[in-house]
Every structure is written in structure tokens, then in C-alpha cells.
Short mmCIF file of C-alpha atoms (C1' of nucleotides) in Angstrom, two decimals:
data_model
loop_
_atom_site.label_atom_id
_atom_site.label_comp_id
_atom_site.label_asym_id
_atom_site.label_seq_id
_atom_site.Cartn_x
_atom_site.Cartn_y
_atom_site.Cartn_z
CA UNK A 6 5.85 2.74 26.97
CA UNK A 7 6.49 -1.02 26.73
CA UNK A 8 9.45 -2.24 28.81
CA UNK A 9 10.91 -4.25 25.94
CA UNK A 10 11.11 -1.27 23.60
CA UNK A 11 14.45 0.43 23.99
CA UNK A 12 13.83 4.15 23.76
CA UNK A 13 16.77 5.42 21.77
CA UNK A 14 17.02 9.14 21.00
CA UNK A 15 15.83 8.51 17.44
CA UNK A 16 12.81 6.51 18.52
CA UNK A 17 11.96 9.11 21.11
CA UNK A 18 12.14 11.86 18.50
CA UNK A 19 10.04 9.96 15.96
CA UNK A 20 7.46 9.27 18.64
CA UNK A 21 7.48 12.90 19.72
CA UNK A 22 6.87 14.05 16.14
CA UNK A 23 3.84 11.79 15.93
CA UNK A 24 2.58 12.76 19.36
CA UNK A 25 2.38 16.44 18.42
CA UNK A 26 1.15 15.86 14.85
CA UNK A 27 -2.52 15.38 14.25
CA UNK A 28 -2.37 15.14 10.47
CA UNK A 29 -1.30 11.52 10.05
CA UNK A 30 2.11 12.17 8.48
CA UNK A 31 3.84 9.75 6.12
CA UNK A 32 7.29 8.33 6.88
CA UNK A 33 8.83 11.06 4.72
CA UNK A 34 6.84 13.74 6.56
CA UNK A 35 8.06 12.36 9.87
CA UNK A 36 11.60 12.29 8.51
CA UNK A 37 11.49 15.99 7.58
CA UNK A 38 9.98 17.02 10.91
CA UNK A 39 12.40 14.90 12.94
CA UNK A 40 15.31 16.29 10.97
CA UNK A 41 14.66 19.80 12.26
CA UNK A 42 15.66 18.80 15.77
CA UNK A 43 17.90 15.86 14.88
CA UNK A 44 19.67 16.75 11.61
CA UNK A 45 21.65 13.50 11.37
CA UNK A 46 18.67 11.18 11.36
CA UNK A 47 18.21 9.11 8.21
CA UNK A 48 15.06 8.05 6.41
CA UNK A 49 15.94 4.40 6.96
CA UNK A 50 16.08 5.04 10.69
CA UNK A 51 12.70 6.72 10.58
CA UNK A 52 11.32 3.63 8.85
CA UNK A 53 12.99 1.40 11.43
CA UNK A 54 11.68 3.47 14.31
CA UNK A 55 8.16 3.57 12.91
CA UNK A 56 8.26 -0.19 12.52
CA UNK A 57 9.49 -0.71 16.08
CA UNK A 58 6.89 1.68 17.50
CA UNK A 59 4.12 0.10 15.45
CA UNK A 60 5.09 -3.42 16.46
CA UNK A 61 5.02 -2.44 20.09
CA UNK A 62 1.59 -0.89 19.68
CA UNK A 63 2.74 2.61 20.52
CA UNK A 64 1.66 4.10 17.20
CA UNK A 65 -0.72 2.97 14.49
CA UNK A 66 0.03 2.56 10.81
CA UNK A 67 -2.76 3.90 8.64
CA UNK A 68 -3.01 2.68 5.06
CA UNK A 69 -5.12 4.56 2.57
CA UNK A 70 -5.50 2.84 -0.74
CA UNK A 71 -2.05 2.44 -2.28
CA UNK A 72 -0.62 5.72 -1.04
CA UNK A 73 2.29 5.94 1.38
CA UNK A 74 1.51 4.65 4.84
CA UNK A 75 0.63 7.27 7.38
CA UNK A 76 1.21 7.09 11.12
CA UNK A 77 -0.79 8.17 14.10
CA UNK A 78 -0.14 8.21 17.84
CA UNK A 79 -3.84 8.13 18.77
CA UNK A 80 -4.37 4.71 20.30
CA UNK A 81 -8.04 5.15 21.14
CA UNK A 82 -10.31 2.85 19.20
CA UNK A 83 -11.08 4.83 16.08
CA UNK A 84 -11.32 4.73 12.29
CA UNK A 85 -10.08 7.08 9.59
CA UNK A 86 -11.98 9.40 7.33
CA UNK A 87 -10.27 10.35 4.05
CA UNK A 88 -11.43 13.45 2.28
CA UNK A 89 -11.37 12.93 -1.46
CA UNK A 90 -11.34 16.70 -1.92
CA UNK A 91 -8.41 17.96 0.13
CA UNK A 92 -6.79 14.63 0.94
CA UNK A 93 -6.76 15.13 4.68
CA UNK A 94 -7.15 12.16 6.99
CA UNK A 95 -9.04 12.66 10.23
CA UNK A 96 -9.95 10.38 13.10
CA UNK A 97 -13.54 9.36 13.73
CA UNK A 98 -14.59 7.82 17.03
CA UNK A 99 -17.16 5.04 17.23
CA UNK A 100 -20.62 6.00 18.55
CA UNK A 101 -20.56 2.81 20.59
CA UNK A 102 -18.73 -0.48 20.62
CA UNK A 103 -18.62 -1.92 17.15
CA UNK A 104 -17.48 -5.49 16.56
CA UNK A 105 -16.94 -7.09 13.19
CA UNK A 106 -18.75 -10.28 14.11
CA UNK A 107 -21.90 -8.33 14.97
CA UNK A 108 -22.00 -6.55 11.65
CA UNK A 109 -20.76 -9.05 9.10
CA UNK A 110 -21.43 -12.73 8.50
CA UNK A 111 -18.24 -14.65 9.15
CA UNK A 112 -17.80 -18.41 9.09
CA UNK A 113 -18.27 -20.07 12.47
CA UNK A 114 -14.90 -20.37 14.18
CA UNK A 115 -13.35 -17.24 12.66
CA UNK A 116 -11.11 -15.34 15.09
CA UNK A 117 -11.15 -11.60 14.59
CA UNK A 118 -8.07 -9.71 15.73
CA UNK A 119 -8.53 -6.31 14.07
CA UNK A 120 -11.16 -4.26 12.34
CA UNK A 121 -9.75 -1.75 9.93
CA UNK A 122 -12.20 0.82 8.60
CA UNK A 123 -11.64 3.68 6.17
CA UNK A 124 -14.45 6.03 5.36
CA UNK A 125 -14.12 7.92 2.08
CA UNK A 126 -15.96 11.06 1.18
CA UNK A 127 -15.88 14.83 1.43
CA UNK A 128 -15.19 16.78 4.58
CA UNK A 129 -17.73 19.54 5.38
CA UNK A 130 -15.58 22.23 3.71
CA UNK A 131 -15.04 20.28 0.50
CA UNK A 132 -18.66 19.16 0.45
CA UNK A 133 -19.77 22.79 0.63
CA UNK A 134 -17.31 23.91 -2.07
CA UNK A 135 -18.47 21.04 -4.23
CA UNK A 136 -22.16 21.94 -3.96
CA UNK A 137 -21.50 25.57 -4.78
CA UNK A 138 -19.31 24.85 -7.81
CA UNK A 139 -21.75 22.32 -9.24
CA UNK A 140 -24.45 24.91 -10.09
CA UNK B 14 -21.60 -3.55 -18.64
CA UNK B 15 -21.44 0.28 -18.83
CA UNK B 16 -22.06 1.65 -22.32
CA UNK B 17 -19.05 3.95 -22.19
CA UNK B 18 -16.62 1.13 -21.49
CA UNK B 19 -15.32 -0.22 -24.74
CA UNK B 20 -15.05 -3.99 -24.35
CA UNK B 21 -11.85 -4.85 -26.14
CA UNK B 22 -10.73 -8.48 -26.27
CA UNK B 23 -8.15 -7.79 -23.56
CA UNK B 24 -10.65 -6.17 -21.22
CA UNK B 25 -13.10 -8.96 -21.81
CA UNK B 26 -10.44 -11.55 -20.98
CA UNK B 27 -9.31 -9.75 -17.83
CA UNK B 28 -12.90 -9.44 -16.71
CA UNK B 29 -13.53 -13.11 -17.46
CA UNK B 30 -10.54 -14.15 -15.36
CA UNK B 31 -11.91 -12.19 -12.43
CA UNK B 32 -15.45 -13.44 -12.92
CA UNK B 33 -14.38 -17.07 -12.57
CA UNK B 34 -11.80 -16.44 -9.81
CA UNK B 35 -12.96 -16.27 -6.24
CA UNK B 36 -9.57 -15.85 -4.65
CA UNK B 37 -9.03 -12.11 -5.16
CA UNK B 38 -6.05 -12.36 -7.51
CA UNK B 39 -3.39 -9.68 -7.82
CA UNK B 40 -2.62 -7.96 -11.14
CA UNK B 41 0.22 -10.43 -11.70
CA UNK B 42 -2.06 -13.38 -10.96
CA UNK B 43 -4.58 -12.04 -13.46
CA UNK B 44 -1.78 -11.55 -15.97
CA UNK B 45 -0.67 -15.19 -15.71
CA UNK B 46 -4.21 -16.51 -15.96
CA UNK B 47 -5.13 -14.28 -18.88
CA UNK B 48 -1.95 -15.27 -20.66
CA UNK B 49 -3.07 -18.89 -20.90
CA UNK B 50 -5.82 -17.96 -23.31
CA UNK B 51 -4.30 -14.77 -24.72
CA UNK B 52 -0.53 -15.31 -24.84
CA UNK B 53 0.29 -11.88 -26.29
CA UNK B 54 -1.24 -9.85 -23.47
CA UNK B 55 1.17 -7.71 -21.47
CA UNK B 56 1.28 -6.90 -17.80
CA UNK B 57 0.89 -3.19 -18.59
CA UNK B 58 -2.30 -3.98 -20.47
CA UNK B 59 -3.62 -6.00 -17.55
CA UNK B 60 -2.97 -2.99 -15.33
CA UNK B 61 -4.72 -0.71 -17.84
CA UNK B 62 -7.69 -3.05 -18.11
CA UNK B 63 -8.00 -3.43 -14.36
CA UNK B 64 -7.94 0.34 -14.03
CA UNK B 65 -10.60 0.81 -16.69
CA UNK B 66 -12.82 -1.90 -15.20
CA UNK B 67 -12.37 -0.51 -11.70
CA UNK B 68 -13.14 3.04 -12.80
CA UNK B 69 -16.33 1.88 -14.43
CA UNK B 70 -17.36 0.03 -11.31
CA UNK B 71 -17.29 -3.40 -12.94
CA UNK B 72 -14.69 -4.80 -10.58
CA UNK B 73 -13.45 -3.76 -7.15
CA UNK B 74 -9.88 -3.11 -6.14
CA UNK B 75 -9.09 -4.60 -2.74
CA UNK B 76 -6.15 -3.24 -0.82
CA UNK B 77 -4.73 -5.17 2.08
CA UNK B 78 -2.11 -3.31 4.01
CA UNK B 79 0.74 -2.49 1.66
CA UNK B 80 0.62 -5.70 -0.33
CA UNK B 81 -0.21 -5.82 -4.04
CA UNK B 82 -3.74 -4.78 -4.84
CA UNK B 83 -6.18 -7.58 -5.39
CA UNK B 84 -9.24 -7.52 -7.59
CA UNK B 85 -12.70 -8.93 -7.25
CA UNK B 86 -15.74 -9.10 -9.53
CA UNK B 87 -18.23 -9.40 -6.67
CA UNK B 88 -20.13 -6.13 -6.70
CA UNK B 89 -22.50 -6.95 -3.86
CA UNK B 90 -22.02 -4.78 -0.82
CA UNK B 91 -19.43 -6.67 1.16
CA UNK B 92 -16.18 -6.37 3.10
CA UNK B 93 -13.00 -8.44 3.11
CA UNK B 94 -11.66 -10.80 5.71
CA UNK B 95 -7.90 -11.41 5.64
CA UNK B 96 -6.59 -14.51 7.29
CA UNK B 97 -3.29 -13.81 9.00
CA UNK B 98 -2.53 -17.53 8.97
CA UNK B 99 -2.91 -18.63 5.35
CA UNK B 100 -3.18 -15.22 3.73
CA UNK B 101 -6.45 -15.88 1.94
CA UNK B 102 -8.93 -13.09 1.41
CA UNK B 103 -12.60 -13.93 1.58
CA UNK B 104 -15.77 -11.89 1.21
CA UNK B 105 -18.04 -11.24 4.16
CA UNK B 106 -21.59 -9.97 3.68
CA UNK B 107 -23.16 -7.45 6.04
CA UNK B 108 -25.83 -8.77 8.42
CA UNK B 109 -27.92 -5.73 7.61
CA UNK B 110 -27.40 -2.29 6.18
CA UNK B 111 -24.38 -0.68 7.75
CA UNK B 112 -23.72 3.00 7.23
CA UNK B 113 -20.66 4.85 8.39
CA UNK B 114 -22.59 7.79 9.76
CA UNK B 115 -24.59 5.52 12.06
CA UNK B 116 -21.53 3.94 13.56
CA UNK B 117 -18.93 6.69 13.76
CA UNK B 118 -19.05 10.31 14.81
CA UNK B 119 -18.36 12.47 11.79
CA UNK B 120 -18.43 16.26 11.61
CA UNK B 121 -21.80 17.69 10.57
CA UNK B 122 -21.82 18.17 6.78
CA UNK B 123 -19.50 15.28 5.95
CA UNK B 124 -20.47 13.44 2.76
CA UNK B 125 -19.69 9.74 2.84
CA UNK B 126 -19.13 8.06 -0.50
CA UNK B 127 -17.57 4.75 0.45
CA UNK B 128 -16.99 2.57 3.47
CA UNK B 129 -13.97 0.36 3.19
CA UNK B 130 -13.66 -2.35 5.82
CA UNK B 131 -11.00 -5.01 6.26
CA UNK B 132 -11.32 -7.56 9.00
CA UNK B 133 -8.11 -9.25 10.10
CA UNK B 134 -7.87 -12.49 11.95
CA UNK B 135 -7.72 -16.24 11.57
CA UNK B 136 -10.04 -18.29 9.39
CA UNK B 137 -11.65 -21.30 11.12
CA UNK B 138 -8.98 -23.70 9.82
CA UNK B 139 -6.05 -21.54 10.91
CA UNK B 140 -7.74 -20.76 14.22
CA UNK B 141 -8.09 -24.46 14.92
CA UNK B 142 -4.49 -25.21 13.92
CA UNK B 143 -3.34 -22.35 16.09
CA UNK B 144 -5.15 -23.58 19.18
CA UNK B 145 -3.78 -27.08 18.77
CA UNK B 146 -0.18 -26.00 18.26
CA UNK B 147 -0.26 -23.66 21.24
CA UNK B 148 -0.41 -26.45 23.82
"C1'" DA C 23 37.48 -0.94 33.79
"C1'" DT C 24 37.62 -3.84 29.59
"C1'" DC C 25 35.62 -7.33 26.51
"C1'" DT C 26 31.63 -9.13 24.21
"C1'" DT C 27 27.33 -9.55 22.61
"C1'" DT C 28 23.50 -7.62 20.88
"C1'" DG C 29 20.85 -4.36 18.90
"C1'" DC C 30 20.63 0.35 16.57
"C1'" DT C 31 21.87 3.68 13.04
"C1'" DT C 32 23.41 5.05 8.65
"C1'" DA C 33 24.06 5.43 3.58
"C1'" DG C 34 23.34 3.50 -0.27
"C1'" DA C 35 21.86 -0.36 -3.09
"C1'" DA C 36 18.08 -3.36 -4.21
"C1'" DT C 37 13.32 -4.67 -4.66
"C1'" DG C 38 8.83 -4.77 -6.34
"C1'" DA C 39 4.47 -2.84 -7.53
"C1'" DT C 40 2.80 0.40 -10.36
"C1'" DT C 41 2.85 4.12 -13.77
"C1'" DC C 42 4.64 6.43 -17.69
"C1'" DT C 43 6.36 6.88 -22.50
"C1'" DT C 44 6.44 5.91 -27.16
"C1'" DG C 45 5.10 4.19 -31.32
"C1'" DA C 46 2.00 0.98 -33.48
"C1'" DT C 47 -2.76 -0.42 -34.01
"C1'" DC C 48 -7.54 -0.21 -33.76
"C1'" DT C 49 -12.44 1.93 -33.73
"C1'" DC C 50 -15.83 4.69 -35.07
"C1'" DA C 51 -18.11 8.81 -36.64
"C1'" DT C 52 -17.65 11.76 -40.41
"C1'" DA D 5 -11.92 5.90 -46.98
"C1'" DT D 6 -10.10 9.38 -43.39
"C1'" DG D 7 -8.83 11.40 -39.19
"C1'" DA D 8 -9.32 11.81 -34.21
"C1'" DG D 9 -9.11 9.60 -30.20
"C1'" DA D 10 -8.56 5.17 -27.68
"C1'" DT D 11 -6.02 1.15 -26.70
"C1'" DC D 12 -2.07 -1.93 -26.81
"C1'" DA D 13 2.74 -3.62 -26.02
"C1'" DA D 14 7.45 -3.27 -24.41
"C1'" DG D 15 10.39 -1.37 -21.80
"C1'" DA D 16 11.93 2.52 -18.99
"C1'" DA D 17 11.00 5.17 -15.00
"C1'" DT D 18 9.15 6.13 -10.44
"C1'" DC D 19 8.40 5.73 -5.76
"C1'" DA D 20 7.74 3.67 -1.32
"C1'" DT D 21 9.86 0.46 1.18
"C1'" DT D 22 13.25 -3.06 2.53
"C1'" DC D 23 17.78 -4.93 2.62
"C1'" DT D 24 22.91 -4.90 3.27
"C1'" DA D 25 27.09 -3.86 5.27
"C1'" DA D 26 29.75 -1.35 8.37
"C1'" DG D 27 30.26 1.44 12.20
"C1'" DC D 28 28.44 2.58 17.02
"C1'" DA D 29 26.55 2.29 21.47
"C1'" DA D 30 24.54 0.28 25.38
"C1'" DA D 31 24.20 -3.81 28.78
"C1'" DG D 32 26.09 -7.54 30.78
"C1'" DA D 33 30.21 -10.78 31.73
"C1'" DT D 34 34.90 -11.18 33.10
#
DNA sequence: ATCTTTGCTTAGAATGATTCTTGATCTCAT
DNA sequence: ATGAGATCAAGAATCATTCTAAGCAAAGAT
């Protein structure tokens, strides 16, 4: 945990919710889960905590299209797969090191700081259901 | 142009604005530009037209973090580079065919329909300015 | 130990992008 | 022409998120 991030009870709780959740909850989801153990916490505080944690690189913000941001405590290098059937978001690990500059033509002198990839499609369950229902 | 997309004057104008714009305008940007030649057009109509055009695959919606959606008439396979310095969004073409399944581990049976990549960083101009100012 | 500064939390208001609603208008096949 | 189904415009509504103001709490200075 970064030294310059003051770990208040609220921040600790928000982080703990994310640490044990593997479903990429939204701020509201986090709020409801945190509330179970810390009934006084407010949604604004959850937003503040998520912002502080994100800025300090302790959690990742995951944006899918225009929907509410989701959050994730998995800091390993990974991308997100969004199932268009059931809406779930799951992590996908790279097969090997992938860098943007290797894969896309960028003007000479461009500095890449982050590569943000979302894969859209159907998870195995939805893909199967889809095949069956379509004949 | 898809046969099942009725090309009303408003849709034609919105499409035309995007065709001649290479700066990935937001819905509001498109609204202002369309208004110059079609003063009666409303923002709601621009949103409706953008939705219709997007659904028919004639334009692409580009989402950058939580900011307003941007739109783009470039249908070639490409990704978007976002400069954190000046905020511009530019297209980047793939060096060769890139498929999600090749690069990331996905559960067996996953069906991929779209790969959405945003590269964040500094464009050559901002990168240069940044280096200079930092010493 | 108390004062002060600074940052955190809270509730509620405000913002801003987008979507919805309604009634008018248009298109096109019958 | 006529009627069904789209589309348009204006404004209201929604929803995620951010801002504001006031109270609190911790860390350091006196």
C-alpha cells in the first residue's frame, strides 16, 4: 500500500470489498457491499475512496462503453472481456507481452503510457445458448 | 449505405459532418456543425441520427474513459490514441491483423465479436513539450 | 495536553451527457 | 388518397458522477 495514501477505515473497507469481489462491481455495488459492515458510509465517500485508490494505483477503474465505471483490485497486466449475453466482465491475461507500439502504427515520438483493451463477445455459456436457440 | 437505413436530410447532414471531420467530434460538436447548414436541427435528433448511423455500422462510436462519446466515420479496422496532453484523439492502424484470441487467454468456447483498444499517452508534440519543461 | 492545519466524511445540491415522452410530420406500400 | 410505422423537435426526466459546505479526526506545533 503506498505510503502517501492514508488508510482510513472507509478506504480500507472499500478496498476490502474490491479485494474479495471478482465481478468488477460498480461504485453503487461497492457502496451496498461496504454498507453491510459499515452502515454509515455514504455513496460520495465510496466515490472519493475509489478515486483515491485508483489514483494511487491500488485498484483499476474499468470502463465499458458508457455504462457505470467498474472497479477491480487485480493489478496484474490484463484486459477485460465483456459478455454481450449475460453482461459479466471477466479478466483475460495476455499470452505474452503485448505493447501498443508493436501492434499499431503510431507517429514517431509518441509516448505510450497505457494500453486499454476491451474484448466484446459471448462467454462460452452464452455462446452455447445462442447456438442452440438459433436453430 | 445500408438499404434499411432511411437517409433523411438530418441523417445525411450528420453523416456529412462526420465524413469531413477528422477530429472525432462529440454529439454536441456534431450538433453545432450540423446547425450551420441546417439551423432547425435539434440535439435530440443528432443523438437519434448518431444512434441510427452507429447501429447500421456507418459510423463508429468512440468512448474515452467517461467523457462524452465521440464519433468517427473511418470504418477501416483501427484503434484510437488519446493524447493526455492536448486531448486529441487520433486513429492508429494495425501493423498487421490482430485478433484478441491470439493475444489474450480466453476460455475455450468464447466468441469474440469486437476488439476495442484505446492507447493513452502523449502525442509527439506534447511529448517533446513535456521533456523540455521537465528540466 | 491543547491548538492548528490539513485532509476526510457526509448529505444533499448541482452538473452534464444521454434518453425518454409527446405530439407533429413524413414516407411508403396498399 | 389512406393508414401504419418511422422520424423529428422540444423539453422533461434520468442517472452517474462531481461539487459544496459543514462537521470531524488525525498529525504536528506550541
